[in-house]
Coordinates of C-alpha atoms and ligand atoms in Angstrom, one line a residue:
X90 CA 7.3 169.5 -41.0
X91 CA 5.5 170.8 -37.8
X92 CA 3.4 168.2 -37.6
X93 CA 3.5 165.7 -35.3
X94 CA 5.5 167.8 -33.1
X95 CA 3.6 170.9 -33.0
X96 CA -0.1 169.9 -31.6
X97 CA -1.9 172.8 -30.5
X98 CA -4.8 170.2 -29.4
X99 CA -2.2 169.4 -26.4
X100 CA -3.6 172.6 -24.3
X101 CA -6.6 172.1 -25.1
X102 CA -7.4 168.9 -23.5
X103 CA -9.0 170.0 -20.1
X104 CA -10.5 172.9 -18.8
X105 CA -7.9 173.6 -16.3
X106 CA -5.5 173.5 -19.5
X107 CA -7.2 175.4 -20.9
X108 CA -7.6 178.4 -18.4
X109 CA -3.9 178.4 -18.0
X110 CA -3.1 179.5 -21.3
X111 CA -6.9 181.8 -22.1
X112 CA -5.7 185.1 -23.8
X113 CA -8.7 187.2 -23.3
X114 CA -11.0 187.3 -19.8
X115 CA -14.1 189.2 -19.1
X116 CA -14.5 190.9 -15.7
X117 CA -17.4 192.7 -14.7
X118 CA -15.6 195.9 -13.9
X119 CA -15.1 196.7 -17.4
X120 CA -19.1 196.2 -18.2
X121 CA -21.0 199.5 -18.2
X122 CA -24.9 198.8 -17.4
X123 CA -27.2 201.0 -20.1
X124 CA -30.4 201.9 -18.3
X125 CA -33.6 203.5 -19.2
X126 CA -34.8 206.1 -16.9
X127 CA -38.9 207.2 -17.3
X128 CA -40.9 209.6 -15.3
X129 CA -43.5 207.7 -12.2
X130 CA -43.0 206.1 -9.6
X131 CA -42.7 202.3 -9.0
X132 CA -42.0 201.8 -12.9
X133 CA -40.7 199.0 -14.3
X134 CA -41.7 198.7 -17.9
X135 CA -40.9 195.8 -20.3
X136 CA -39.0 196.9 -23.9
X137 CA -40.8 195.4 -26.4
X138 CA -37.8 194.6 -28.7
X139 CA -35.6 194.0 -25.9
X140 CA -37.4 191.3 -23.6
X141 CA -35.2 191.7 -20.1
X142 CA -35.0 195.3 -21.0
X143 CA -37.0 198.2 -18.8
X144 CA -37.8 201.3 -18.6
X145 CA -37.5 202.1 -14.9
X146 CA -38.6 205.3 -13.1
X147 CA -35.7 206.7 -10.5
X148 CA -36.8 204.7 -7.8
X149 CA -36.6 201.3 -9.7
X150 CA -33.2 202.8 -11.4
X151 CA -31.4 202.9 -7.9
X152 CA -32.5 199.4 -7.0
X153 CA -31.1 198.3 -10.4
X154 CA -27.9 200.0 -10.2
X155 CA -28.1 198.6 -6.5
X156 CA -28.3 195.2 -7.6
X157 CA -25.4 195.4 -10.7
X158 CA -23.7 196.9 -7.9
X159 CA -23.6 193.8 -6.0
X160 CA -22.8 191.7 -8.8
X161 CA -19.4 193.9 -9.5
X162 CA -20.8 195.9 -11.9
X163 CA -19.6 199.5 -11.2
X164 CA -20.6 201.4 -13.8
X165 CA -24.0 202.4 -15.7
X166 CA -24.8 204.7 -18.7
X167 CA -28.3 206.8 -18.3
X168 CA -30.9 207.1 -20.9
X169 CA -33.8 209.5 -20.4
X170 CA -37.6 209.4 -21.4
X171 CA -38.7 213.0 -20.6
X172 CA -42.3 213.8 -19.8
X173 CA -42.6 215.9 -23.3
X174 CA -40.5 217.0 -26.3
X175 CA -39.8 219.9 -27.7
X176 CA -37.9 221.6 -30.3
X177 CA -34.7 222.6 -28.0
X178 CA -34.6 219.7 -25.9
X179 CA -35.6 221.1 -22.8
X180 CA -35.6 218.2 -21.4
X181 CA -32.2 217.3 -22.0
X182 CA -30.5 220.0 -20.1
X183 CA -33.3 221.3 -17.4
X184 CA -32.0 221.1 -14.3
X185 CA -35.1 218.5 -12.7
X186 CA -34.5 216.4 -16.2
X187 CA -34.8 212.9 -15.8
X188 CA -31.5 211.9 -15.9
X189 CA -30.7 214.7 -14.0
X190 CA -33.0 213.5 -11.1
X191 CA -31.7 209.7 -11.7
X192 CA -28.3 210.7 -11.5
X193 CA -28.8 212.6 -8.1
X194 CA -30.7 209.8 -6.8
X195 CA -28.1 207.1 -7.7
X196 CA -25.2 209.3 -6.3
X197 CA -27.3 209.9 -3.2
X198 CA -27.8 206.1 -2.1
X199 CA -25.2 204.3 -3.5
X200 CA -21.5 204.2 -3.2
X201 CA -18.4 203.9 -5.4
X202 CA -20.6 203.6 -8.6
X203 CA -19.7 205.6 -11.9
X204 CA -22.3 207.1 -13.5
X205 CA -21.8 208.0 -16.5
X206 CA -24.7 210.4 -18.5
X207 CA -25.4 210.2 -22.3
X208 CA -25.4 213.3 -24.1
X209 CA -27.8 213.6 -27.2
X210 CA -30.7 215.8 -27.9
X211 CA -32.8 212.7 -29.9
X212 CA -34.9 211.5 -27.0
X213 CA -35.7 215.1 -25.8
X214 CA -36.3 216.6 -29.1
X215 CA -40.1 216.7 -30.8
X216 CA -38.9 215.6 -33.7
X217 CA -36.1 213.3 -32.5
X218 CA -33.3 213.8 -34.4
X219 CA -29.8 214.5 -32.4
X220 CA -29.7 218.4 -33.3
X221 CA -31.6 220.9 -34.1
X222 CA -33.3 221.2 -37.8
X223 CA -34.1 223.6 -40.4
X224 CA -35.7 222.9 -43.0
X225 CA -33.6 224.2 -46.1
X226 CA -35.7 226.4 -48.0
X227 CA -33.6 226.3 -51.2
X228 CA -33.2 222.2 -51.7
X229 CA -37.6 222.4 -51.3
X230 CA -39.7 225.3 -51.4
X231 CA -42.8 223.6 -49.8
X232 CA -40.4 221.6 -47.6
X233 CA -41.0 222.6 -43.8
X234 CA -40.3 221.2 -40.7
X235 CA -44.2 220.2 -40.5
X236 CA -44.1 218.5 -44.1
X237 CA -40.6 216.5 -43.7
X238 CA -43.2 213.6 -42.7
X239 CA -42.5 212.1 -46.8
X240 CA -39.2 212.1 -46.0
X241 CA -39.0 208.9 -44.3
X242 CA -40.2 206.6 -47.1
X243 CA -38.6 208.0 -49.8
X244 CA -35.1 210.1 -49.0
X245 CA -34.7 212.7 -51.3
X246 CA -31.5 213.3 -53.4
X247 CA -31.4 217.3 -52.5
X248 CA -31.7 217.8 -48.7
X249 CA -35.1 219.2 -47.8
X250 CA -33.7 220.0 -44.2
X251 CA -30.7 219.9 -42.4
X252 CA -29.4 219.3 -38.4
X253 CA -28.1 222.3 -37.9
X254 CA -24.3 221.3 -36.5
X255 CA -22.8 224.8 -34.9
X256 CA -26.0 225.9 -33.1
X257 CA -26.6 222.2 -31.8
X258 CA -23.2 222.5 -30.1
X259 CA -24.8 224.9 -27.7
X260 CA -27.2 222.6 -26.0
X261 CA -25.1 219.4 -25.8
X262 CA -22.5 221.9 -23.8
X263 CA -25.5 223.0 -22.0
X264 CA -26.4 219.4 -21.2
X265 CA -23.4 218.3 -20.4
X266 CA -23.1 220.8 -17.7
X267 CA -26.2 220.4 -16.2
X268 CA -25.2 216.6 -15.7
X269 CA -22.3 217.3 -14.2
X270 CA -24.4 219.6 -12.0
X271 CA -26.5 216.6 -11.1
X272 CA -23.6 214.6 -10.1
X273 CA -22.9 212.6 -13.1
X274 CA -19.6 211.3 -13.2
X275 CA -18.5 211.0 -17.0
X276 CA -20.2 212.7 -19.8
X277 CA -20.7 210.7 -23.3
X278 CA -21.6 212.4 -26.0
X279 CA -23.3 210.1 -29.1
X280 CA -24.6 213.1 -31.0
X281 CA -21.9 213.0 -33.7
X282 CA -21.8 216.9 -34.3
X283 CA -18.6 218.2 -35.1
X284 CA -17.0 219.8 -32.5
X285 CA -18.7 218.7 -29.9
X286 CA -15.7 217.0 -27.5
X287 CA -14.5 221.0 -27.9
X288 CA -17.2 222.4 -27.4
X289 CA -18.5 220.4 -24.1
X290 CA -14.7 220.2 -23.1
X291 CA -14.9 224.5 -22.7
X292 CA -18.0 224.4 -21.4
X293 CA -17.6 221.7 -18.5
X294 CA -14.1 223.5 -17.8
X295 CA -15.4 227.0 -17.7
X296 CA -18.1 225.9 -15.2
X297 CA -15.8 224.5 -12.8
X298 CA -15.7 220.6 -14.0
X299 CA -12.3 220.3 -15.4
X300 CA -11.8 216.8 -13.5
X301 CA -15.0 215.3 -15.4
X302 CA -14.1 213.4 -18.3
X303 CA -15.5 213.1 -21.8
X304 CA -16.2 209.4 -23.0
X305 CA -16.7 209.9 -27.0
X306 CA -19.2 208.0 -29.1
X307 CA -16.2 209.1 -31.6
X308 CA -16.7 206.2 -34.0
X309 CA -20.6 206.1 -34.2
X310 CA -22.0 204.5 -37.1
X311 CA -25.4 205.4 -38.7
X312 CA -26.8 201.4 -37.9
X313 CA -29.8 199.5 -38.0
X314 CA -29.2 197.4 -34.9
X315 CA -30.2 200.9 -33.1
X316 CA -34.0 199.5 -34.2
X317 CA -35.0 198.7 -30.7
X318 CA -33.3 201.5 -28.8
X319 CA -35.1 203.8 -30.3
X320 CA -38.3 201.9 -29.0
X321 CA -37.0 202.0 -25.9
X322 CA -35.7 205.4 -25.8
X323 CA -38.6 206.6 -27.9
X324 CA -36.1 208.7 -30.0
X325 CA -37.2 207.5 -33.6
X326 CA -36.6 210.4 -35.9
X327 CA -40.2 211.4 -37.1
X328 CA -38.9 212.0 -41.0
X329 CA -35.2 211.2 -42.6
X330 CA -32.9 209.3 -40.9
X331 CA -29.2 210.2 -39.0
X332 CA -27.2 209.4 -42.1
X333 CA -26.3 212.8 -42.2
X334 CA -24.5 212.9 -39.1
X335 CA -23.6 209.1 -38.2
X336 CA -21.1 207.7 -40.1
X337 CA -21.4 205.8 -43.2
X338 CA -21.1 201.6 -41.9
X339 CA -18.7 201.1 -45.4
X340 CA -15.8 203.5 -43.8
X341 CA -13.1 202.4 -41.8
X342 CA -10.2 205.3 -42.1
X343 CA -13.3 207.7 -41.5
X344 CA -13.7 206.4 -38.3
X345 CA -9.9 206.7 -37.2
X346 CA -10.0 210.4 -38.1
X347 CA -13.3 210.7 -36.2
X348 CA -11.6 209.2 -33.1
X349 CA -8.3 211.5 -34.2
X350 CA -10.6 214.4 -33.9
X351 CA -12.4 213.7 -30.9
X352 CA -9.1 213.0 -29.3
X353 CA -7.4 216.3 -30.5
X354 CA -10.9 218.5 -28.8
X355 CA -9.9 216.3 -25.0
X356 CA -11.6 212.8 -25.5
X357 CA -10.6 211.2 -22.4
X358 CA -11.6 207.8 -23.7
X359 CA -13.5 206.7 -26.9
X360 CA -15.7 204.5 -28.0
X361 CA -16.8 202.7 -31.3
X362 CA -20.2 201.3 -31.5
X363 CA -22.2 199.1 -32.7
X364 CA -19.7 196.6 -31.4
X365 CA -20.0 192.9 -32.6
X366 CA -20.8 193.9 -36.6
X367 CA -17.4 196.8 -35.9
X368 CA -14.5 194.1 -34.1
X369 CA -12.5 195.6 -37.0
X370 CA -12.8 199.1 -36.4
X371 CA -12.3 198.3 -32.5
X372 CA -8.9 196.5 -33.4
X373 CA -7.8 199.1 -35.9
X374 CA -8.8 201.4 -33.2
X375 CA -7.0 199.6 -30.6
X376 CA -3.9 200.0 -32.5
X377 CA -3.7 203.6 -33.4
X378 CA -4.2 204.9 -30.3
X379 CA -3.6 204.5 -26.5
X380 CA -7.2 206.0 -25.0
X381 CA -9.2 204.0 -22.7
X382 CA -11.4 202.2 -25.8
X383 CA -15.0 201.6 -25.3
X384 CA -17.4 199.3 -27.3
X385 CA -21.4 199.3 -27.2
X386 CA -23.5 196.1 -27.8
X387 CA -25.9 197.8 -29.1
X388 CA -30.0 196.9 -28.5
X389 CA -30.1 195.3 -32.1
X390 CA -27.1 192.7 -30.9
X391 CA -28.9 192.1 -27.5
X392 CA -32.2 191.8 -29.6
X393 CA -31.2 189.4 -32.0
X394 CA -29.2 187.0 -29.2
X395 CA -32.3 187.2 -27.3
X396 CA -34.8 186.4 -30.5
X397 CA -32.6 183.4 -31.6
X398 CA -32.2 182.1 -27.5
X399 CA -35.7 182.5 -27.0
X400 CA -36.4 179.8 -29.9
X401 CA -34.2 177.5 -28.6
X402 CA -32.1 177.9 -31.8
X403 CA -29.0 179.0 -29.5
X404 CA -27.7 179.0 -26.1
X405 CA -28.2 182.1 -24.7
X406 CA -25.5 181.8 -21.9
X407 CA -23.1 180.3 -24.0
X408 CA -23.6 183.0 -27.0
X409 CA -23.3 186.0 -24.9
X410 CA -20.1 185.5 -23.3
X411 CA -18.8 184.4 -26.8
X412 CA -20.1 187.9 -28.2
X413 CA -18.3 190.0 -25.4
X414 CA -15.0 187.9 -25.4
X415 CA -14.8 188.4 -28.8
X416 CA -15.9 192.4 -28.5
X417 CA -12.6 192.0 -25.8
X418 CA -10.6 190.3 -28.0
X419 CA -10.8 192.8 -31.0
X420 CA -9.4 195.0 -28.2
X421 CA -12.4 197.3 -26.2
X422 CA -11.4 197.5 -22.4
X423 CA -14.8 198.6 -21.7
X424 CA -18.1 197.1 -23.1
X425 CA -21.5 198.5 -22.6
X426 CA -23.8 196.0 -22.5
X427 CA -27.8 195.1 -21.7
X428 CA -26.3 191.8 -20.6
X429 CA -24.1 193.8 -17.7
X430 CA -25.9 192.3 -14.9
X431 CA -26.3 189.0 -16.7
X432 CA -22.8 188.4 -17.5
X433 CA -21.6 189.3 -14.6
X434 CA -23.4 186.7 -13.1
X435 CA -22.5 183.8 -15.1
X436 CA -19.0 185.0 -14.0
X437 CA -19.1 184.5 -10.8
Ligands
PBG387 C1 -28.6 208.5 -29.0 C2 -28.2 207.1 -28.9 C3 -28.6 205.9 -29.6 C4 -27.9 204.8 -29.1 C5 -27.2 205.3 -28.0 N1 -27.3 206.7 -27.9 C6 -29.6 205.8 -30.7 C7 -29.3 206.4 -32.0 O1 -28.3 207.0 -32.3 O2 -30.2 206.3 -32.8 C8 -28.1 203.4 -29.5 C9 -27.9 202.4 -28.4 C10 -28.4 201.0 -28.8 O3 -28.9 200.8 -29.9 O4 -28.4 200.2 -27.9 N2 -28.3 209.1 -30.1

């Protein structure tokens, strides 16, 4: 018998109604900016498969972190393109890295901004997986690392090579260091070795960082809407795929003991990504534990809002507020998002 009393249409008559009694807002504080840092000077390169997407060389990275800055953005998440790969990642943990220099840079000209410094070997590494490989003799006799190339059309059932967890550990501490070193305010690794919140935990405090926190990719699911990061990273693994260390999409309590784990090794806040095609791991997430809880729109959500806006078969505007009130609602305090800047604007 609740109707006609009960009509929830009442507070929804007028905007001003309907701001009163709004459950979930967006504030640009809680975005965190992902930017694409690339050798040169003066850079300021178009992704492809992310149109309104760059790769920006330091220089271009200040002004845009500048310029977030202004909009209330206070936070950014750096991605390196090193000038060449190899198979231990120099580039990933040299002291003049990219990031490295980005990061100094940044913290050198402008204030009160968190930077916050990615930690994966993927981009840096020749053959751009996130740790280090072996090919495994046994699965494939004539499987090695130069061979794998077959790999990629057809997986095989026996592994042929492996990412070599325990050794990769090494570098990401290594990395994670040298960051810090650089200035980098929060280190987040999205490798998905096991371990690795222990491992760069000891390291960071051991070198004298024991006030830098760890944000971890803890739930990171082996996904397809990565497609256009990894053009714009350039971190495509050359053979296979990261099914081996990314977790399986179909999994659910997988990902709260990931996040369980991650916490136990000193997670100082987590995060599950993708985001939008995940709200019910970020709610289930939200409710088992009390860390700061990140979620990343990842390039394959920006990529498809943008695809579908740019033929007039949605509103942009209107669609990406929806998608990160909704990545809110399921519960993430913090959202890292290509539409940072953009959001923040239509905020205002
Ligand atoms: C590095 C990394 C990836 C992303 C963030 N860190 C790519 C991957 O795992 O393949 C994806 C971000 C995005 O798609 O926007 N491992």
């Amino acid at each position: 018998m609740a109707f006609p009393a009960n009509r929830l249409r009442r507070l929804r008559r007028t905007e001003t109604l309907r701001a009163l009694v709004r459950e979930t807002r967006l504030t640009p504080e809680s975005f965190v900016y992902p930017l694409f840092v690339c050798p040169g000077e003066g850079i300021r390169k178009e992704v492809r498969s992310m149109p309104g997407v760059f790769n920006l060389s330091v220089d271009e990275v200040v002004q845009e972190v500048r310029a977030a800055r202004s909009l209330g953005v206070l936070s950014v998440i750096l991605f390196g393109l090193p000038e060449k790969k190899d198979e231990v990642a120099t580039g990933a943990w040299a002291e003049d890295g990219i990031v490295q220099r980005a990061a100094r840079a940044i913290k050198r000209e402008v204030r009160d901004v968190v930077v916050i410094g990615d930690v994966c070997l993927c981009e840096y590494m020749s053959h751009g997986h996130c740790g280090i490989v072996k090919a495994n003799d046994k699965a494939n006799d004539h499987a090695g690392p130069q061979s794998l190339g077959a790999a990629a059309a057809a997986p095989p059932l026996t592994a042929e090579y492996e990412i070599v967890n325990d050794a990769s550990l090494e570098l990401l501490a290594r990395t994670s260091v040298s960051l810090a070193r650089a200035g980098v305010d929060v280190i987040a690794p999205s490798d998905m070795m096991d371990g690795r919140v222990g491992a760069i935990r000891a390291a960071l405090d051991l070198a004298g960082f024991e006030n830098t926190p760890i944000l971890a990719y803890a739930a990171k699911f082996a996904s397809g809407f990565y497609g256009p990061f990894r053009e714009a990273a350039d971190s495509t693994p050359q053979f296979g795929d990261r099914r081996s260390y990314q977790m399986d999409p179909a999994n659910l309590h997988e990902a709260m003991r990931e996040i369980e784990l991650d916490i136990e090794e000193g997670a100082d806040m987590i995060m599950v990504k993708p985001a939008m095609p995940y709200l019910d791991v970020i709610a289930a997430a939200r409710n088992s534990f009390d860390l700061p809880l990140a979620a990343y729109q990842v390039s394959g959500e920006y990529a498809m809002i943008e695809a579908a806006a740019r033929n007039n078969w949605i509103d942009r505007e209107r669609v990406i507020m929806e998608s990160l009130v909704s990545i809110r609602r399921a519960g993430a305090g913090i959202i890292l998002t290509y539409y940072a800047q953009q959001a923040a604007k239509l905020l205002a």
